[in-house]
mmCIF file with all atom_site columns, C-alpha atoms in Angstrom:
data_model
loop_
_atom_site.group_PDB
_atom_site.id
_atom_site.type_symbol
_atom_site.label_atom_id
_atom_site.label_alt_id
_atom_site.label_comp_id
_atom_site.label_asym_id
_atom_site.label_entity_id
_atom_site.label_seq_id
_atom_site.pdbx_PDB_ins_code
_atom_site.Cartn_x
_atom_site.Cartn_y
_atom_site.Cartn_z
_atom_site.occupancy
_atom_site.B_iso_or_equiv
_atom_site.pdbx_formal_charge
_atom_site.auth_seq_id
_atom_site.auth_comp_id
_atom_site.auth_asym_id
_atom_site.auth_atom_id
_atom_site.pdbx_PDB_model_num
ATOM 1   C CA . MET A 1 1   ? 29.354  -2.037  10.055  1.00 0.00 ? 181 MET A CA 1
ATOM 2   C CA . ASN A 1 2   ? 26.688  -0.119  11.986  1.00 0.00 ? 182 ASN A CA 1
ATOM 3   C CA . GLN A 1 3   ? 27.022  -0.201  15.735  1.00 0.00 ? 183 GLN A CA 1
ATOM 4   C CA . THR A 1 4   ? 24.211  0.525   18.162  1.00 0.00 ? 184 THR A CA 1
ATOM 5   C CA . THR A 1 5   ? 24.331  1.285   21.831  1.00 0.00 ? 185 THR A CA 1
ATOM 6   C CA . PRO A 1 6   ? 22.237  -0.757  24.283  1.00 0.00 ? 186 PRO A CA 1
ATOM 7   C CA . GLY A 1 7   ? 18.554  0.119   23.922  1.00 0.00 ? 187 GLY A CA 1
ATOM 8   C CA . GLN A 1 8   ? 19.061  1.684   20.491  1.00 0.00 ? 188 GLN A CA 1
ATOM 9   C CA . VAL A 1 9   ? 17.207  0.113   17.596  1.00 0.00 ? 189 VAL A CA 1
ATOM 10  C CA . GLU A 1 10  ? 18.872  -0.029  14.198  1.00 0.00 ? 190 GLU A CA 1
ATOM 11  C CA . SER A 1 11  ? 16.385  1.186   11.614  1.00 0.00 ? 191 SER A CA 1
ATOM 12  C CA . ASN A 1 12  ? 16.175  -0.273  8.144   1.00 0.00 ? 192 ASN A CA 1
ATOM 13  C CA . PRO A 1 13  ? 14.537  1.969   5.558   1.00 0.00 ? 193 PRO A CA 1
ATOM 14  C CA . ILE A 1 14  ? 11.719  0.462   3.527   1.00 0.00 ? 194 ILE A CA 1
ATOM 15  C CA . GLU A 1 15  ? 13.293  -0.355  0.185   1.00 0.00 ? 195 GLU A CA 1
ATOM 16  C CA . GLN A 1 16  ? 10.148  -1.291  -1.713  1.00 0.00 ? 196 GLN A CA 1
ATOM 17  C CA . LYS A 1 17  ? 7.688   1.566   -2.006  1.00 0.00 ? 197 LYS A CA 1
ATOM 18  C CA . ALA A 1 18  ? 3.985   1.680   -2.884  1.00 0.00 ? 198 ALA A CA 1
ATOM 19  C CA . PHE A 1 19  ? 2.314   4.468   -4.853  1.00 0.00 ? 199 PHE A CA 1
ATOM 20  C CA . VAL A 1 20  ? -1.141  5.382   -6.128  1.00 0.00 ? 200 VAL A CA 1
ATOM 21  C CA . HIS A 1 21  ? -0.501  4.902   -9.846  1.00 0.00 ? 201 HIS A CA 1
ATOM 22  C CA . ALA A 1 22  ? -3.982  5.749   -11.157 1.00 0.00 ? 202 ALA A CA 1
ATOM 23  C CA . PHE A 1 23  ? -7.279  6.797   -9.618  1.00 0.00 ? 203 PHE A CA 1
ATOM 24  C CA . GLN A 1 24  ? -10.748 7.507   -10.995 1.00 0.00 ? 204 GLN A CA 1
ATOM 25  C CA . GLY A 1 25  ? -13.804 8.491   -8.986  1.00 0.00 ? 205 GLY A CA 1
ATOM 26  C CA . ARG A 1 26  ? -13.988 8.900   -5.236  1.00 0.00 ? 206 ARG A CA 1
ATOM 27  C CA . GLY A 1 27  ? -12.131 7.242   -2.387  1.00 0.00 ? 207 GLY A CA 1
ATOM 28  C CA . GLN A 1 28  ? -10.056 7.756   0.714   1.00 0.00 ? 208 GLN A CA 1
ATOM 29  C CA . ILE A 1 29  ? -6.966  6.649   2.573   1.00 0.00 ? 209 ILE A CA 1
ATOM 30  C CA . VAL A 1 30  ? -7.060  6.203   6.333   1.00 0.00 ? 210 VAL A CA 1
ATOM 31  C CA . ARG A 1 31  ? -3.606  6.849   7.826   1.00 0.00 ? 211 ARG A CA 1
ATOM 32  C CA . ASP A 1 32  ? -3.067  6.904   11.592  1.00 0.00 ? 212 ASP A CA 1
ATOM 33  C CA . GLY A 1 33  ? -6.762  7.691   12.134  1.00 0.00 ? 213 GLY A CA 1
ATOM 34  C CA . PHE A 1 34  ? -6.837  10.572  9.630   1.00 0.00 ? 214 PHE A CA 1
ATOM 35  C CA . PHE A 1 35  ? -8.867  10.542  6.415   1.00 0.00 ? 215 PHE A CA 1
ATOM 36  C CA . LEU A 1 36  ? -6.892  11.631  3.341   1.00 0.00 ? 216 LEU A CA 1
ATOM 37  C CA . PRO A 1 37  ? -8.012  12.094  -0.267  1.00 0.00 ? 217 PRO A CA 1
ATOM 38  C CA . VAL A 1 38  ? -6.596  9.624   -2.767  1.00 0.00 ? 218 VAL A CA 1
ATOM 39  C CA . GLU A 1 39  ? -4.149  11.400  -5.091  1.00 0.00 ? 219 GLU A CA 1
ATOM 40  C CA . VAL A 1 40  ? -2.229  9.993   -8.053  1.00 0.00 ? 220 VAL A CA 1
ATOM 41  C CA . GLY A 1 41  ? 1.483   9.812   -7.199  1.00 0.00 ? 221 GLY A CA 1
ATOM 42  C CA . MET A 1 42  ? 0.847   9.615   -3.450  1.00 0.00 ? 222 MET A CA 1
ATOM 43  C CA . GLU A 1 43  ? 3.319   7.378   -1.599  1.00 0.00 ? 223 GLU A CA 1
ATOM 44  C CA . LEU A 1 44  ? 1.562   4.911   0.665   1.00 0.00 ? 224 LEU A CA 1
ATOM 45  C CA . GLN A 1 45  ? 2.754   3.925   4.134   1.00 0.00 ? 225 GLN A CA 1
ATOM 46  C CA . PRO A 1 46  ? 2.506   0.593   5.970   1.00 0.00 ? 226 PRO A CA 1
ATOM 47  C CA . GLY A 1 47  ? -0.862  0.482   7.743   1.00 0.00 ? 227 GLY A CA 1
ATOM 48  C CA . ASP A 1 48  ? -2.653  2.699   5.197   1.00 0.00 ? 228 ASP A CA 1
ATOM 49  C CA . ARG A 1 49  ? -6.186  1.576   4.372   1.00 0.00 ? 229 ARG A CA 1
ATOM 50  C CA . ILE A 1 50  ? -7.250  2.594   0.884   1.00 0.00 ? 230 ILE A CA 1
ATOM 51  C CA . SER A 1 51  ? -10.846 2.526   -0.346  1.00 0.00 ? 231 SER A CA 1
ATOM 52  C CA . ALA A 1 52  ? -12.332 3.043   -3.793  1.00 0.00 ? 232 ALA A CA 1
ATOM 53  C CA . TYR A 1 53  ? -16.022 3.955   -3.583  1.00 0.00 ? 233 TYR A CA 1
ATOM 54  C CA . GLU A 1 54  ? -18.771 2.761   -5.943  1.00 0.00 ? 234 GLU A CA 1
ATOM 55  C CA . ASP A 1 55  ? -17.970 3.471   -9.605  1.00 0.00 ? 235 ASP A CA 1
ATOM 56  C CA . SER A 1 56  ? -14.333 4.210   -8.653  1.00 0.00 ? 236 SER A CA 1
ATOM 57  C CA . ARG A 1 57  ? -10.987 2.509   -9.321  1.00 0.00 ? 237 ARG A CA 1
ATOM 58  C CA . ALA A 1 58  ? -7.552  2.807   -7.685  1.00 0.00 ? 238 ALA A CA 1
ATOM 59  C CA . GLU A 1 59  ? -4.356  1.187   -8.960  1.00 0.00 ? 239 GLU A CA 1
ATOM 60  C CA . ILE A 1 60  ? -1.446  0.710   -6.558  1.00 0.00 ? 240 ILE A CA 1
ATOM 61  C CA . THR A 1 61  ? 2.049   -0.019  -7.883  1.00 0.00 ? 241 THR A CA 1
ATOM 62  C CA . PHE A 1 62  ? 5.069   -1.307  -5.998  1.00 0.00 ? 242 PHE A CA 1
ATOM 63  C CA . THR A 1 63  ? 8.681   -0.535  -6.913  1.00 0.00 ? 243 THR A CA 1
ATOM 64  C CA . GLY A 1 64  ? 10.467  -3.468  -8.493  1.00 0.00 ? 244 GLY A CA 1
ATOM 65  C CA . VAL A 1 65  ? 7.215   -5.375  -9.183  1.00 0.00 ? 245 VAL A CA 1
ATOM 66  C CA . SER A 1 66  ? 5.246   -5.401  -12.448 1.00 0.00 ? 246 SER A CA 1
ATOM 67  C CA . THR A 1 67  ? 1.982   -6.520  -10.809 1.00 0.00 ? 247 THR A CA 1
ATOM 68  C CA . LYS A 1 68  ? -0.329  -3.803  -9.479  1.00 0.00 ? 248 LYS A CA 1
ATOM 69  C CA . LEU A 1 69  ? -3.090  -3.975  -6.868  1.00 0.00 ? 249 LEU A CA 1
ATOM 70  C CA . VAL A 1 70  ? -6.495  -2.839  -8.145  1.00 0.00 ? 250 VAL A CA 1
ATOM 71  C CA . LEU A 1 71  ? -9.387  -1.743  -5.928  1.00 0.00 ? 251 LEU A CA 1
ATOM 72  C CA . ALA A 1 72  ? -12.736 -0.907  -7.530  1.00 0.00 ? 252 ALA A CA 1
ATOM 73  C CA . ASN A 1 73  ? -16.457 -0.463  -6.913  1.00 0.00 ? 253 ASN A CA 1
ATOM 74  C CA . GLY A 1 74  ? -16.651 -0.191  -3.134  1.00 0.00 ? 254 GLY A CA 1
ATOM 75  C CA . SER A 1 75  ? -13.569 -2.281  -2.303  1.00 0.00 ? 255 SER A CA 1
ATOM 76  C CA . SER A 1 76  ? -10.798 -1.594  0.190   1.00 0.00 ? 256 SER A CA 1
ATOM 77  C CA . ALA A 1 77  ? -7.568  -3.074  1.561   1.00 0.00 ? 257 ALA A CA 1
ATOM 78  C CA . THR A 1 78  ? -4.998  -2.364  4.260   1.00 0.00 ? 258 THR A CA 1
ATOM 79  C CA . LEU A 1 79  ? -1.361  -2.335  3.117   1.00 0.00 ? 259 LEU A CA 1
ATOM 80  C CA . LEU A 1 80  ? 1.229   -3.855  5.441   1.00 0.00 ? 260 LEU A CA 1
ATOM 81  C CA . MET A 1 81  ? 4.917   -4.777  5.276   1.00 0.00 ? 261 MET A CA 1
ATOM 82  C CA . GLN A 1 82  ? 5.750   -8.384  6.134   1.00 0.00 ? 262 GLN A CA 1
ATOM 83  C CA . LEU A 1 83  ? 8.921   -10.418 6.071   1.00 0.00 ? 263 LEU A CA 1
ATOM 84  C CA . THR A 1 84  ? 7.842   -13.336 3.877   1.00 0.00 ? 264 THR A CA 1
ATOM 85  C CA . ASP A 1 85  ? 11.363  -14.351 2.774   1.00 0.00 ? 265 ASP A CA 1
ATOM 86  C CA . PRO A 1 86  ? 14.365  -13.283 4.904   1.00 0.00 ? 266 PRO A CA 1
ATOM 87  C CA . ALA A 1 87  ? 16.575  -13.313 1.805   1.00 0.00 ? 267 ALA A CA 1
ATOM 88  C CA . GLN A 1 88  ? 14.396  -10.657 0.122   1.00 0.00 ? 268 GLN A CA 1
ATOM 89  C CA . GLY A 1 89  ? 13.549  -8.326  2.986   1.00 0.00 ? 269 GLY A CA 1
ATOM 90  C CA . PRO A 1 90  ? 10.090  -6.953  3.844   1.00 0.00 ? 270 PRO A CA 1
ATOM 91  C CA . GLN A 1 91  ? 7.398   -7.096  1.152   1.00 0.00 ? 271 GLN A CA 1
ATOM 92  C CA . TRP A 1 92  ? 4.059   -5.308  0.790   1.00 0.00 ? 272 TRP A CA 1
ATOM 93  C CA . VAL A 1 93  ? 1.005   -7.399  1.669   1.00 0.00 ? 273 VAL A CA 1
ATOM 94  C CA . ALA A 1 94  ? -2.660  -6.467  1.144   1.00 0.00 ? 274 ALA A CA 1
ATOM 95  C CA . SER A 1 95  ? -4.794  -7.516  4.129   1.00 0.00 ? 275 SER A CA 1
ATOM 96  C CA . ASN A 1 96  ? -8.298  -6.957  5.496   1.00 0.00 ? 276 ASN A CA 1
ATOM 97  C CA . LEU A 1 97  ? -9.662  -7.132  1.967   1.00 0.00 ? 277 LEU A CA 1
ATOM 98  C CA . TYR A 1 98  ? -13.240 -5.939  1.530   1.00 0.00 ? 278 TYR A CA 1
ATOM 99  C CA . GLY A 1 99  ? -15.436 -6.073  -1.555  1.00 0.00 ? 279 GLY A CA 1
ATOM 100 C CA . THR A 1 100 ? -15.565 -8.143  -4.700  1.00 0.00 ? 280 THR A CA 1
ATOM 101 C CA . LYS A 1 101 ? -13.244 -6.004  -6.826  1.00 0.00 ? 281 LYS A CA 1
ATOM 102 C CA . VAL A 1 102 ? -9.848  -6.368  -5.136  1.00 0.00 ? 282 VAL A CA 1
ATOM 103 C CA . PHE A 1 103 ? -7.369  -8.078  -7.440  1.00 0.00 ? 283 PHE A CA 1
ATOM 104 C CA . PHE A 1 104 ? -3.843  -8.065  -8.837  1.00 0.00 ? 284 PHE A CA 1
ATOM 105 C CA . GLU A 1 105 ? -3.219  -7.207  -12.473 1.00 0.00 ? 285 GLU A CA 1
ATOM 106 C CA . GLU A 1 106 ? -0.085  -7.303  -14.647 1.00 0.00 ? 286 GLU A CA 1
ATOM 107 C CA . GLY A 1 107 ? 1.315   -4.066  -15.558 1.00 0.00 ? 287 GLY A CA 1
#
């Protein structure tokens, strides 16, 4: 059993992770106000905003889930962690969706 002293917050590591699985074209990730290039294999953090520019495509995978998030042709999304089911722990959620080519795809 973990014990904490008053004022100390017990931290729970994020169990489910998100990664850039595939990327073609041009795009960017905004993390804490900094602009980063999109790179295949890059681990994403809660609060990251990923954009795929015109004629571009990014595929985001999540550990333990067969469905991937696809962003294409000028679309973008912000990735957040939310507790949707207390029995399962925090889950990734795509929010602030922009564009017509943001969708989920099997596998």
